[in-house]
Coordinates of C-alpha atoms and ligand atoms in Angstrom, one line a residue:
X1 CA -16.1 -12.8 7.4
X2 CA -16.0 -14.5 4.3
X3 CA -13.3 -18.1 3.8
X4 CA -12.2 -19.3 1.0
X5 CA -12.4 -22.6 0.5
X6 CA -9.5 -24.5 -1.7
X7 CA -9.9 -27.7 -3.6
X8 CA -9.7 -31.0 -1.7
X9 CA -6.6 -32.2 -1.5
X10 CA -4.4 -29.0 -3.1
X11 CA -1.0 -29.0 -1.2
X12 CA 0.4 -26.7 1.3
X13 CA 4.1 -26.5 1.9
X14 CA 6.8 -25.1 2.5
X15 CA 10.5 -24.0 1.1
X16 CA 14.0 -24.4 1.7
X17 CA 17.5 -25.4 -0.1
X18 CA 20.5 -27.3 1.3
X19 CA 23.0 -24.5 1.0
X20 CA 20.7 -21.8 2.7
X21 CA 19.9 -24.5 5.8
X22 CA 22.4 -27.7 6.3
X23 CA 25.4 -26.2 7.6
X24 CA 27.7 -29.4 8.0
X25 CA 29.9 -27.9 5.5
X26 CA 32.5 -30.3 6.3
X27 CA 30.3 -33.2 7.7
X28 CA 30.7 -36.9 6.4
X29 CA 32.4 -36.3 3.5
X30 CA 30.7 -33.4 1.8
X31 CA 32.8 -31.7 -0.8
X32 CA 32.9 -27.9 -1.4
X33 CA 30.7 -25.9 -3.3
X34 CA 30.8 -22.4 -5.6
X35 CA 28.8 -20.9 -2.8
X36 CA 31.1 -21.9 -0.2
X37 CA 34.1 -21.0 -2.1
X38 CA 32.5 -17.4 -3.1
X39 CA 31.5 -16.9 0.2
X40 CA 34.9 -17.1 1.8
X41 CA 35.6 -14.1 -0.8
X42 CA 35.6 -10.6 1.4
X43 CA 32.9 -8.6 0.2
X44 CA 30.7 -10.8 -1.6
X45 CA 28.4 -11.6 1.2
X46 CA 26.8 -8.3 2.9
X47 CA 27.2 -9.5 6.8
X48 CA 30.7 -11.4 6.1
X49 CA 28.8 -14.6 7.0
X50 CA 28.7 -17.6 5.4
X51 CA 26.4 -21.1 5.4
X52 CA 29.0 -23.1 7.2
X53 CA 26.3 -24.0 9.5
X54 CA 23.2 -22.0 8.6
X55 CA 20.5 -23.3 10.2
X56 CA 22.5 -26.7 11.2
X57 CA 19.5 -28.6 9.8
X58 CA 22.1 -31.4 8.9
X59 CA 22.2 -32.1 12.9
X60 CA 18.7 -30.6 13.6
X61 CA 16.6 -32.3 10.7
X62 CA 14.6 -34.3 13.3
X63 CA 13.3 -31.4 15.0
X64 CA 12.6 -29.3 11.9
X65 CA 10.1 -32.0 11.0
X66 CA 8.6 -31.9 14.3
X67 CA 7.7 -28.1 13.1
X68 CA 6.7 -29.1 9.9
X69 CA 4.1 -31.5 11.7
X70 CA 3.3 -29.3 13.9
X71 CA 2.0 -27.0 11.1
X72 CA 0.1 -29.9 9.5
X73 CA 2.3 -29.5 6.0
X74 CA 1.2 -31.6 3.1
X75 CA 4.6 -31.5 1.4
X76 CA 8.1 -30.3 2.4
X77 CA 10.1 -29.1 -0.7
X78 CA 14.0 -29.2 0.0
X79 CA 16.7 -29.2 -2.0
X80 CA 20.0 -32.4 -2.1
X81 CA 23.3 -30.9 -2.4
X82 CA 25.2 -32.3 -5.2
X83 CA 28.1 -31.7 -3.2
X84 CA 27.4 -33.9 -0.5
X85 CA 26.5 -36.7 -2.9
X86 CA 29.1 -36.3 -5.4
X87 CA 32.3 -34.7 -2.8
X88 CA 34.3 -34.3 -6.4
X89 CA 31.5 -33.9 -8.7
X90 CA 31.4 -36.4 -10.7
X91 CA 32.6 -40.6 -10.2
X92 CA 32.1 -41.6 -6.3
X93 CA 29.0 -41.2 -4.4
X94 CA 29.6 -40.9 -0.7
X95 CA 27.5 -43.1 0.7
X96 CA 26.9 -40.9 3.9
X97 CA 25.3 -38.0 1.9
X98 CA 22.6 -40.3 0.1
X99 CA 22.1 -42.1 3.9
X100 CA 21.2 -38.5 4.9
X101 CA 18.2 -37.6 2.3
X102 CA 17.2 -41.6 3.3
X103 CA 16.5 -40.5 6.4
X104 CA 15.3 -37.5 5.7
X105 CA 12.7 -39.2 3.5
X106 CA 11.7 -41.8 5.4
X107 CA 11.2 -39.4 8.9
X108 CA 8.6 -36.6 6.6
X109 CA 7.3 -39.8 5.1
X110 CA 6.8 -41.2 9.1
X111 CA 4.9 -37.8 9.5
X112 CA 2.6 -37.7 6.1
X113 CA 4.7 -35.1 4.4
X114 CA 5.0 -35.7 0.7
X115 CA 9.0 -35.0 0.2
X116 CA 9.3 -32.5 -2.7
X117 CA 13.1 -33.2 -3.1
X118 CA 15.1 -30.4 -6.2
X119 CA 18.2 -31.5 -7.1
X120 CA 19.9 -28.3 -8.1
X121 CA 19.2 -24.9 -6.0
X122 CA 22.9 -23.4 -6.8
X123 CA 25.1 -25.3 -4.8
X124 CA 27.2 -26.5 -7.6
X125 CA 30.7 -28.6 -6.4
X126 CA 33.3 -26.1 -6.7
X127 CA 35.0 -29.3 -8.9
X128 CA 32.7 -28.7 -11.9
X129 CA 33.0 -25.1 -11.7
X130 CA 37.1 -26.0 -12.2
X131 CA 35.7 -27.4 -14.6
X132 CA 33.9 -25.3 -16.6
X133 CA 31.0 -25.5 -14.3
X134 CA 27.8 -24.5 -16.2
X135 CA 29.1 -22.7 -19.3
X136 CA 30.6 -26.3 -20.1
X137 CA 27.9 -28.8 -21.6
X138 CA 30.3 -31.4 -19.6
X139 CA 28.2 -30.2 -16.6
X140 CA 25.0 -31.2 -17.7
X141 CA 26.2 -34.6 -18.2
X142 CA 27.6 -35.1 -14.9
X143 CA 24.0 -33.5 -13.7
X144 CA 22.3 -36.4 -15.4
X145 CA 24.4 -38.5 -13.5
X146 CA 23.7 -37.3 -10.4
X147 CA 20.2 -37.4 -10.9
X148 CA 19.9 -41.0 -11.9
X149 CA 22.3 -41.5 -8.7
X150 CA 19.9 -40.1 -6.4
X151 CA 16.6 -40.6 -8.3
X152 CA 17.5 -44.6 -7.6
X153 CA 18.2 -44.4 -4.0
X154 CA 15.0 -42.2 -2.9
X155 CA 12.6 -43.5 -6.1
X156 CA 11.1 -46.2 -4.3
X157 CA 9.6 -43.6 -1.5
X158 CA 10.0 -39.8 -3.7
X159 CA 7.4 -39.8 -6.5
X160 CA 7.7 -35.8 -6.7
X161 CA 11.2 -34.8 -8.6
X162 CA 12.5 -31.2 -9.5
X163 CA 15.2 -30.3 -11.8
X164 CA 16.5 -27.0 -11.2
X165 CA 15.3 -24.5 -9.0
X166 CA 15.5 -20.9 -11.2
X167 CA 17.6 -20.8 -13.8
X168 CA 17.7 -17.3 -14.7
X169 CA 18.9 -17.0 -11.1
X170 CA 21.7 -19.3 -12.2
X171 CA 22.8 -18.2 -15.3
X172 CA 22.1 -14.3 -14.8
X173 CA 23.2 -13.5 -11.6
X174 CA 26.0 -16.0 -11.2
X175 CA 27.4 -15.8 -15.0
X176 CA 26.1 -12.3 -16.1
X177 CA 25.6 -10.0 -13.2
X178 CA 27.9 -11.5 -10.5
X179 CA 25.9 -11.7 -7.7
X180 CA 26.0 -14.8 -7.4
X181 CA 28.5 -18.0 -7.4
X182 CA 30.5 -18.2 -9.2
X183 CA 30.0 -14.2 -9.3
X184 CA 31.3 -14.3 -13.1
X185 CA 30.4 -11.3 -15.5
X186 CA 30.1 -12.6 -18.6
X187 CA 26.4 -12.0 -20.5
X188 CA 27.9 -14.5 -23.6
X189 CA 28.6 -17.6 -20.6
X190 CA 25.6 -17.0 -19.1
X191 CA 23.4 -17.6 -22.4
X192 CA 26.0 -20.6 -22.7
X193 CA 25.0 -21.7 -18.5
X194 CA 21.5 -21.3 -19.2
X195 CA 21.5 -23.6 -21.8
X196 CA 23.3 -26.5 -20.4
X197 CA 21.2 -26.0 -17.4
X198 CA 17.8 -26.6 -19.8
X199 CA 19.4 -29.3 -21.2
X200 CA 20.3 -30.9 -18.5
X201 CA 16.8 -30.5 -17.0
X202 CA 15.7 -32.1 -20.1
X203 CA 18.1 -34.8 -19.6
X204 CA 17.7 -35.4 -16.4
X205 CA 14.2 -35.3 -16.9
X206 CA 14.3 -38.6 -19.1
X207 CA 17.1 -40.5 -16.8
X208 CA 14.8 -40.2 -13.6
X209 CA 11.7 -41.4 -15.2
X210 CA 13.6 -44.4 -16.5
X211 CA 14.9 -45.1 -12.6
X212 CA 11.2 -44.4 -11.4
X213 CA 8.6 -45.4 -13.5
X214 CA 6.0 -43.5 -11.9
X215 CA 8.0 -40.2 -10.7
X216 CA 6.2 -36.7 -11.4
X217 CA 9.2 -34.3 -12.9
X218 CA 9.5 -30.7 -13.6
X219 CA 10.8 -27.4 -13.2
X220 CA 10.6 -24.9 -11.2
X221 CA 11.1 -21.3 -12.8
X222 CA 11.0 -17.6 -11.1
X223 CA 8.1 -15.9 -13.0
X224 CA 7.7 -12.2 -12.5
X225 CA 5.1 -9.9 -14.7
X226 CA 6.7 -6.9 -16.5
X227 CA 4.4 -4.0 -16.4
X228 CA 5.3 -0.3 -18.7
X229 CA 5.4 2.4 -16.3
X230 CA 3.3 4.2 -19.1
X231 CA 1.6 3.4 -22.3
X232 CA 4.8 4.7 -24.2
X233 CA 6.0 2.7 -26.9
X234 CA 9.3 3.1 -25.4
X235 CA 8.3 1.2 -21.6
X236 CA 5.8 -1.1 -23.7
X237 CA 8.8 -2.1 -25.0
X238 CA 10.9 -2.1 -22.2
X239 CA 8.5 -4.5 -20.5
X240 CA 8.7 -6.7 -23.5
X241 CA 12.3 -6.7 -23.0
X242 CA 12.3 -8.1 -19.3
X243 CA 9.6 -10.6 -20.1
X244 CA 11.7 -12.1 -22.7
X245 CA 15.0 -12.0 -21.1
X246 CA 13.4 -13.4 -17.4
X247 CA 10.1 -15.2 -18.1
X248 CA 9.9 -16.4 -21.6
X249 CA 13.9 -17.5 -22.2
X250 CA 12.9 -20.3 -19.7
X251 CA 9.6 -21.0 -20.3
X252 CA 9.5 -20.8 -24.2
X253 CA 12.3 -23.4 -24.8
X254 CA 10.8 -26.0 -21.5
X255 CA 7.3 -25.9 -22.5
X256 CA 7.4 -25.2 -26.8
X257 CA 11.2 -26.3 -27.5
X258 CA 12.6 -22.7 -29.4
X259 CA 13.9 -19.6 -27.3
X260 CA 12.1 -16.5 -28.2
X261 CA 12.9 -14.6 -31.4
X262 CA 12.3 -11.1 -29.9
X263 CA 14.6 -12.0 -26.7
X264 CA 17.5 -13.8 -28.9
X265 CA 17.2 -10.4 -31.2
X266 CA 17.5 -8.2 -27.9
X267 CA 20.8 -10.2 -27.4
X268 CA 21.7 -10.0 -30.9
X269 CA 21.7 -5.6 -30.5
X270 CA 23.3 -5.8 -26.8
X271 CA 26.0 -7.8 -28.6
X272 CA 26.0 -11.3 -26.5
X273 CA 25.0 -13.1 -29.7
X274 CA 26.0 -12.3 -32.8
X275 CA 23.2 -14.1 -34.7
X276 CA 20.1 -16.1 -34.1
X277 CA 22.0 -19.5 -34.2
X278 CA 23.0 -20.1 -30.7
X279 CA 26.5 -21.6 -31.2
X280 CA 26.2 -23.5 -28.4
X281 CA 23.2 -25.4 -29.3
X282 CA 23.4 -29.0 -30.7
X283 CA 21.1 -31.1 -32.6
X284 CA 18.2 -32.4 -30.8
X285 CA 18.9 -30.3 -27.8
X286 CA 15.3 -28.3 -27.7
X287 CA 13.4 -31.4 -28.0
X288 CA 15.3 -32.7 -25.3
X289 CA 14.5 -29.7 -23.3
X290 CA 10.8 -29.6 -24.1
X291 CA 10.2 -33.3 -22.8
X292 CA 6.7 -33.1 -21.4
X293 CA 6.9 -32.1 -17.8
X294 CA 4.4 -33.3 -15.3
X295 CA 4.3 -30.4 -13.3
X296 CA 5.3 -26.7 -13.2
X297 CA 7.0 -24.9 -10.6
X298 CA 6.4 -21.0 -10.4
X299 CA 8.0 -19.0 -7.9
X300 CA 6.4 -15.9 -7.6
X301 CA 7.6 -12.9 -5.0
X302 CA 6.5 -9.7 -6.9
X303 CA 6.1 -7.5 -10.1
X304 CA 8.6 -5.0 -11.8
X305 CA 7.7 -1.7 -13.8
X306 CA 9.5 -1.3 -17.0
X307 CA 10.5 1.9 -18.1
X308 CA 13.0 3.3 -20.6
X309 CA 15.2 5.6 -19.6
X310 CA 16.2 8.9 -22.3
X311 CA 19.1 6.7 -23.7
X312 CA 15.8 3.6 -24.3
X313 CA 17.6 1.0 -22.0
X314 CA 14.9 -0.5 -20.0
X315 CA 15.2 -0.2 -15.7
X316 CA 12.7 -1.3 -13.4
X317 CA 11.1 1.3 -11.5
X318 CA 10.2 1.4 -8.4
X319 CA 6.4 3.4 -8.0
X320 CA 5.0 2.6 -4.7
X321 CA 5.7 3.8 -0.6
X322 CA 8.5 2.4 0.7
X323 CA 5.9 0.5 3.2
X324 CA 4.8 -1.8 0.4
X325 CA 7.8 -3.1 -0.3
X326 CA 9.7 -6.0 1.7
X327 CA 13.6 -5.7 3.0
X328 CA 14.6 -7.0 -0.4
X329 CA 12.9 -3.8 -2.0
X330 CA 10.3 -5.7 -3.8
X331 CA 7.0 -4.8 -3.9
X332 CA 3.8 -6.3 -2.3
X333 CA 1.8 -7.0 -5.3
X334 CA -0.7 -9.6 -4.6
X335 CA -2.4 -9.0 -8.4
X336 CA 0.6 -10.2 -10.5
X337 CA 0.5 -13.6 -8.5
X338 CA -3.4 -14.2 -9.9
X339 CA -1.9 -12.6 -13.2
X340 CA 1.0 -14.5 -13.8
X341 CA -1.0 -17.7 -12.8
X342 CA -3.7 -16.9 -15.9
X343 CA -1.1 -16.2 -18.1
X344 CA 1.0 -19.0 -18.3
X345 CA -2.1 -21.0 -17.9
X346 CA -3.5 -19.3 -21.3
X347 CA -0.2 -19.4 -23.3
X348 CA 1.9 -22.6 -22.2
X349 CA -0.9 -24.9 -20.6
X350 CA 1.0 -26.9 -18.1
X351 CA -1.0 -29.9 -16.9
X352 CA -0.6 -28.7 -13.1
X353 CA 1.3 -25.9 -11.5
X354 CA 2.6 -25.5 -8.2
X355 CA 3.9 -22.3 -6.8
X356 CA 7.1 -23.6 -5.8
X357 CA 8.1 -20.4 -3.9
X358 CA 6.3 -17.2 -2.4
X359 CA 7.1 -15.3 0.7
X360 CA 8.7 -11.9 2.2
X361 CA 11.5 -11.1 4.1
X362 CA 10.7 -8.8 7.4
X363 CA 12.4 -8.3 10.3
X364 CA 10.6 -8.2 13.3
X365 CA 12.3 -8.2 16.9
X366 CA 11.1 -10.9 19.3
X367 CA 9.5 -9.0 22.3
X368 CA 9.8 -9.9 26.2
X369 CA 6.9 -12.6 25.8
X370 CA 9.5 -14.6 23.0
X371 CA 6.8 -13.6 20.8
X372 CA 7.7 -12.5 16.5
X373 CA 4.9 -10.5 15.5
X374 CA 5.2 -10.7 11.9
X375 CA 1.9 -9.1 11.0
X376 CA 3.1 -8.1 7.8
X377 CA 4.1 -11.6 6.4
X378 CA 0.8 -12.6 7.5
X379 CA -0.8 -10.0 5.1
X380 CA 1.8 -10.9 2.5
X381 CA 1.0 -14.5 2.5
X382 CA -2.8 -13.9 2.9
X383 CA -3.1 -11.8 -0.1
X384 CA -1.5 -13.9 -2.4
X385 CA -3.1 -17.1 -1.3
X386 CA -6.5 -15.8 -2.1
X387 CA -5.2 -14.3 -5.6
X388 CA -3.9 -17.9 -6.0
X389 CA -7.4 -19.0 -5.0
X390 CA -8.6 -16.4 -7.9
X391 CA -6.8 -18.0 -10.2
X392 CA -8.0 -21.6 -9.4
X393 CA -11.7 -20.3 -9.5
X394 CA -10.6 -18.7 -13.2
X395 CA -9.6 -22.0 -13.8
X396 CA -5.9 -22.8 -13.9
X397 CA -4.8 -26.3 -12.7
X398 CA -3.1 -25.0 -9.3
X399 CA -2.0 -28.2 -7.3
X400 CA -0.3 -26.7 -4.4
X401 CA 1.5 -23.5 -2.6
X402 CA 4.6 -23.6 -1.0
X403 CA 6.0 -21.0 1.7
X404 CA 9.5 -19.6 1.2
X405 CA 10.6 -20.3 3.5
X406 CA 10.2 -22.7 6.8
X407 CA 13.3 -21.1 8.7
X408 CA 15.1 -17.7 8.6
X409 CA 18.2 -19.0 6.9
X410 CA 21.0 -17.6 4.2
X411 CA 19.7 -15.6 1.9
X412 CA 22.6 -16.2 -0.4
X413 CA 24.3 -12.6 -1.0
X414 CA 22.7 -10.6 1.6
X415 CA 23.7 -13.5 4.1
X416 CA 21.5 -13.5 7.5
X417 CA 20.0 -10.0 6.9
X418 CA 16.9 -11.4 5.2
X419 CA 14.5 -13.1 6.8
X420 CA 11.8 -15.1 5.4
X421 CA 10.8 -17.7 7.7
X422 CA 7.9 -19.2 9.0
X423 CA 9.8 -20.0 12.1
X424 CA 12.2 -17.1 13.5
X425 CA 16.1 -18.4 13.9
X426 CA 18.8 -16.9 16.5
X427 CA 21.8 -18.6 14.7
X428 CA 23.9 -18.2 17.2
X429 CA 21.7 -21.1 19.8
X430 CA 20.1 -22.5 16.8
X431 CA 16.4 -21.8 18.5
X432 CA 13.4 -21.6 16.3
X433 CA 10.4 -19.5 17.4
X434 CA 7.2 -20.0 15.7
X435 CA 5.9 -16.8 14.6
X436 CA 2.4 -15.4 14.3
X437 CA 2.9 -16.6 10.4
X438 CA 3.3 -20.0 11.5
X439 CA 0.2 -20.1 13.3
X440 CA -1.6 -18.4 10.7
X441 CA -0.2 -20.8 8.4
X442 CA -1.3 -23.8 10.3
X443 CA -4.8 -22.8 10.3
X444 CA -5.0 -22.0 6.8
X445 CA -3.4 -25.9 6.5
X446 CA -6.3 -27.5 9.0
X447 CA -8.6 -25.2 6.9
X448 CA -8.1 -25.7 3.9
X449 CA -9.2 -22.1 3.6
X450 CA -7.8 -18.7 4.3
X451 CA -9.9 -15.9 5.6
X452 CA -10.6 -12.3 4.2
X453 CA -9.6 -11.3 8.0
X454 CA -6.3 -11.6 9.6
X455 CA -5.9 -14.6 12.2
X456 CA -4.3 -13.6 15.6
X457 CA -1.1 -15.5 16.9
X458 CA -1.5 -18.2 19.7
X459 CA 1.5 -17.0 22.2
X460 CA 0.8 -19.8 24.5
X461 CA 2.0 -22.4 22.1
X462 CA 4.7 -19.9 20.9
X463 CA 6.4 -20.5 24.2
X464 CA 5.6 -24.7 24.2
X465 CA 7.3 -25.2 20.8
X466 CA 10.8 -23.6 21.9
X467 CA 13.7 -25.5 21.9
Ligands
IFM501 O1 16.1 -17.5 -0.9 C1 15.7 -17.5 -2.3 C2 15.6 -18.9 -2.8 O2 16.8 -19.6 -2.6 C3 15.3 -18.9 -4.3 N1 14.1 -18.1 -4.5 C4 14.1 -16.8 -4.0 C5 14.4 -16.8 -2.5 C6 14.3 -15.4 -1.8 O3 15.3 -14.6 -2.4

């Protein structure tokens, strides 16, 4: 059995964001969000649920560090809702919100757990979005507000600062495809939302590093290869298509300061532009968007196959058993992980990457021994830790790898069907159940090192860790 070793000191984590864990919708002040508004909309979440209370991490924070010590976890990467700092959006801070993230800071800090704090992971307050919300370059403003507001409270003890978490996310399947909050369908304000949201990572960028002097900023970004189903012209081209439109529209503007002529032409022929000057771009605004970042977030979950169909419009495709895909339908591709690793390595050069994000949703049923056998995320997470291991042998500066998620929580849209936790949730006690992930994942931590071979689950500690 061969182990692979990984560098001294690289970073193990894990994921989660404030909307999809806190709960205390109403607690101390906390003002509403686009999520909670759209999710009190019938139909727009698949169970009917909503994160009212989630994973009532707002009460149960304490204990959800105990887990994250008890895996040995370098760094904890949550996100702060803007809503529970800034109840209207903009103006007054409630003190009790920024009192929360204190604590939480200081009790991961108690523990040796680097705090990996984003300050935007969708939960936008509903006020803005009455606003204008992201198609109005008012919002960025009040972002960079918001960021200087919290970035001076936590500075002193958070050195590690993200912007936004996915911004295509944001801008396509909120403004474009409706998915999402605020579940709008407009292609021409999400181009608009994606910009202000660059900007104001750019911004906000500048305005934490003046509150903390030595913070690392960046981004983190969803990153997923675009392979043609064949060597056509037409699916080469169709891969080109999604690369531009879900990779490169983010990464071109963050890391070289211009959006990509071939994607802003694709936009130009769908008719969401009508020419290569963005009219809602200002002077100076790419330079303030391509302020060198310390670090890059990637979060990587799987690959898509281009093809055109007869009329040329490019669809992903979906070529492999239904066995290697995970309950969101995406498929188990280890190899675009190492490949998407090398390439942004190769053609943007970031100083240090993380992957912010990489995980599977599976549901598997605790049995009579209160045991999750999750054998599958255990594969999931193996195989892409050693192509993440590839790509550090092949040279690219990977810091750190962070496990969507630590809890089973809302998966936005699809509510509590998806599950992607570490630790198994029954929301309606609120118990956490380690499962065999977790205690694969805590010996990769101690290790340093993951295995070629699977690593069995320790049901004896299982049982000791319930609530
Ligand atoms: O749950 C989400 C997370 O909020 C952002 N990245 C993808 C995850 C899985 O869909």
């Amino acid at each position: 059995m061969a182990r692979q070793s990984f560098p001294e000191g690289f970073l193990w984590g894990a994921a989660t964001s404030a909307q999809q864990i806190e709960g205390g919708r109403r607690a101390q002040g906390r003002g509403e969000s686009i999520w909670d508004r759209f999710a009190a909309v019938s139909g727009k979440i698949e169970d009917g649920s909503n994160p009212d209370v989630a994973c009532d991490h707002y009460r149960l924070w304490r204990d959800d560090i105990e887990r994250m010590r008890w895996l040995g976890l370098g760094a904890y990467r949550f996100s702060i809702s803007w809503p529970r700092i800034m109840p209207a959006g903009a103006g007054a801070i409630n003190a009790a919100g920024l009192d929360f993230y204190d604590a939480l800071v200081d009790g991961l800090l108690a523990e040796g757990i680097e705090p990996f704090p984003t300050l935007y992971h969708w939960d936008l307050p509903q006020a803005l979005q009455d606003r204008g919300g992201w198609g109005a370059r008012d919002t960025a403003e009040g972002f960079v507000e918001y960021a200087a507001a919290v970035s001076r409270r936590l500075g002193d003890r958070v050195k590690q600062w993200t912007t936004h978490n996915e911004p295509w996310c944001i801008a396509t399947l909120g403004h474009e495809e409706g998915h999402h909050a605020p579940g709008h369908l407009d292609p021409a304000e999400a181009l608009r939302a994606a910009h202000h949201l660059l900007l104001s990572h750019g911004w906000a960028t500048a305005a934490i590093r003046r509150e903390v002097s030595d913070a690392e900023v960046g981004i983190v970004l969803n990153y997923c290869p675009a392979y043609p189903a064949s060597d056509s012209e037409a699916d080469v081209d169709a891969a080109r298509w999604f690369d531009g439109f879900f990779n490169r529209w983010y990464l071109d503007p963050v890391m070289r300061g211009a959006y990509p002529e071939d994607a802003v032409a694709d936009r130009i022929v769908r008719g969401h532009l009508v020419s290569p000057d963005l009219p809602f771009e200002q002077d100076g605004d790419l330079a303030a968007i391509a302020a060198p970042v310390d670090f890059l977030g990637l979060n990587y979950y799987s690959r898509n196959i281009m093809q055109a169909d007869a009329a040329g419009r490019p669809r992903d495709v979906k070529t492999v058993p239904a066995e290697d895909l995970t309950d969101m339908g995406w498929e188990v591709y280890p190899d675009g992980l190492h490949a998407s690793l090398m390439r942004v390595h190769r053609e943007y050069a970031p100083g240090k990457i993380y992957i912010a994000e990489n995980g599977a949703a599976y549901t598997d049923p605790v049995d009579a021994d209160g045991r999750i056998a999750d054998q599958r995320r255990i594969t999931y997470h193996q195989g892409h830790c050693l192509a993440a291991r590839r790509a550090i042998a092949d040279g690219v500066p990977l810091a750190g790898y962070f496990v969507w998620s630590l809890l089973d929580n809302f998966e936005w849209g699809f509510g509590f069907t998806k599950r992607f936790g570490l630790f198994g949730v029954d929301f309606d006690t609120q118990q956490r159940r380690p499962k065999d992930s977790a205690f694969w994942y805590r010996d990769v931590v101690a290790a340093n090192a993951v295995d070629d071979t699977v690593t069995p689950s320790n049901q004896g500690e299982s049982r000791a860790l319930d609530r």
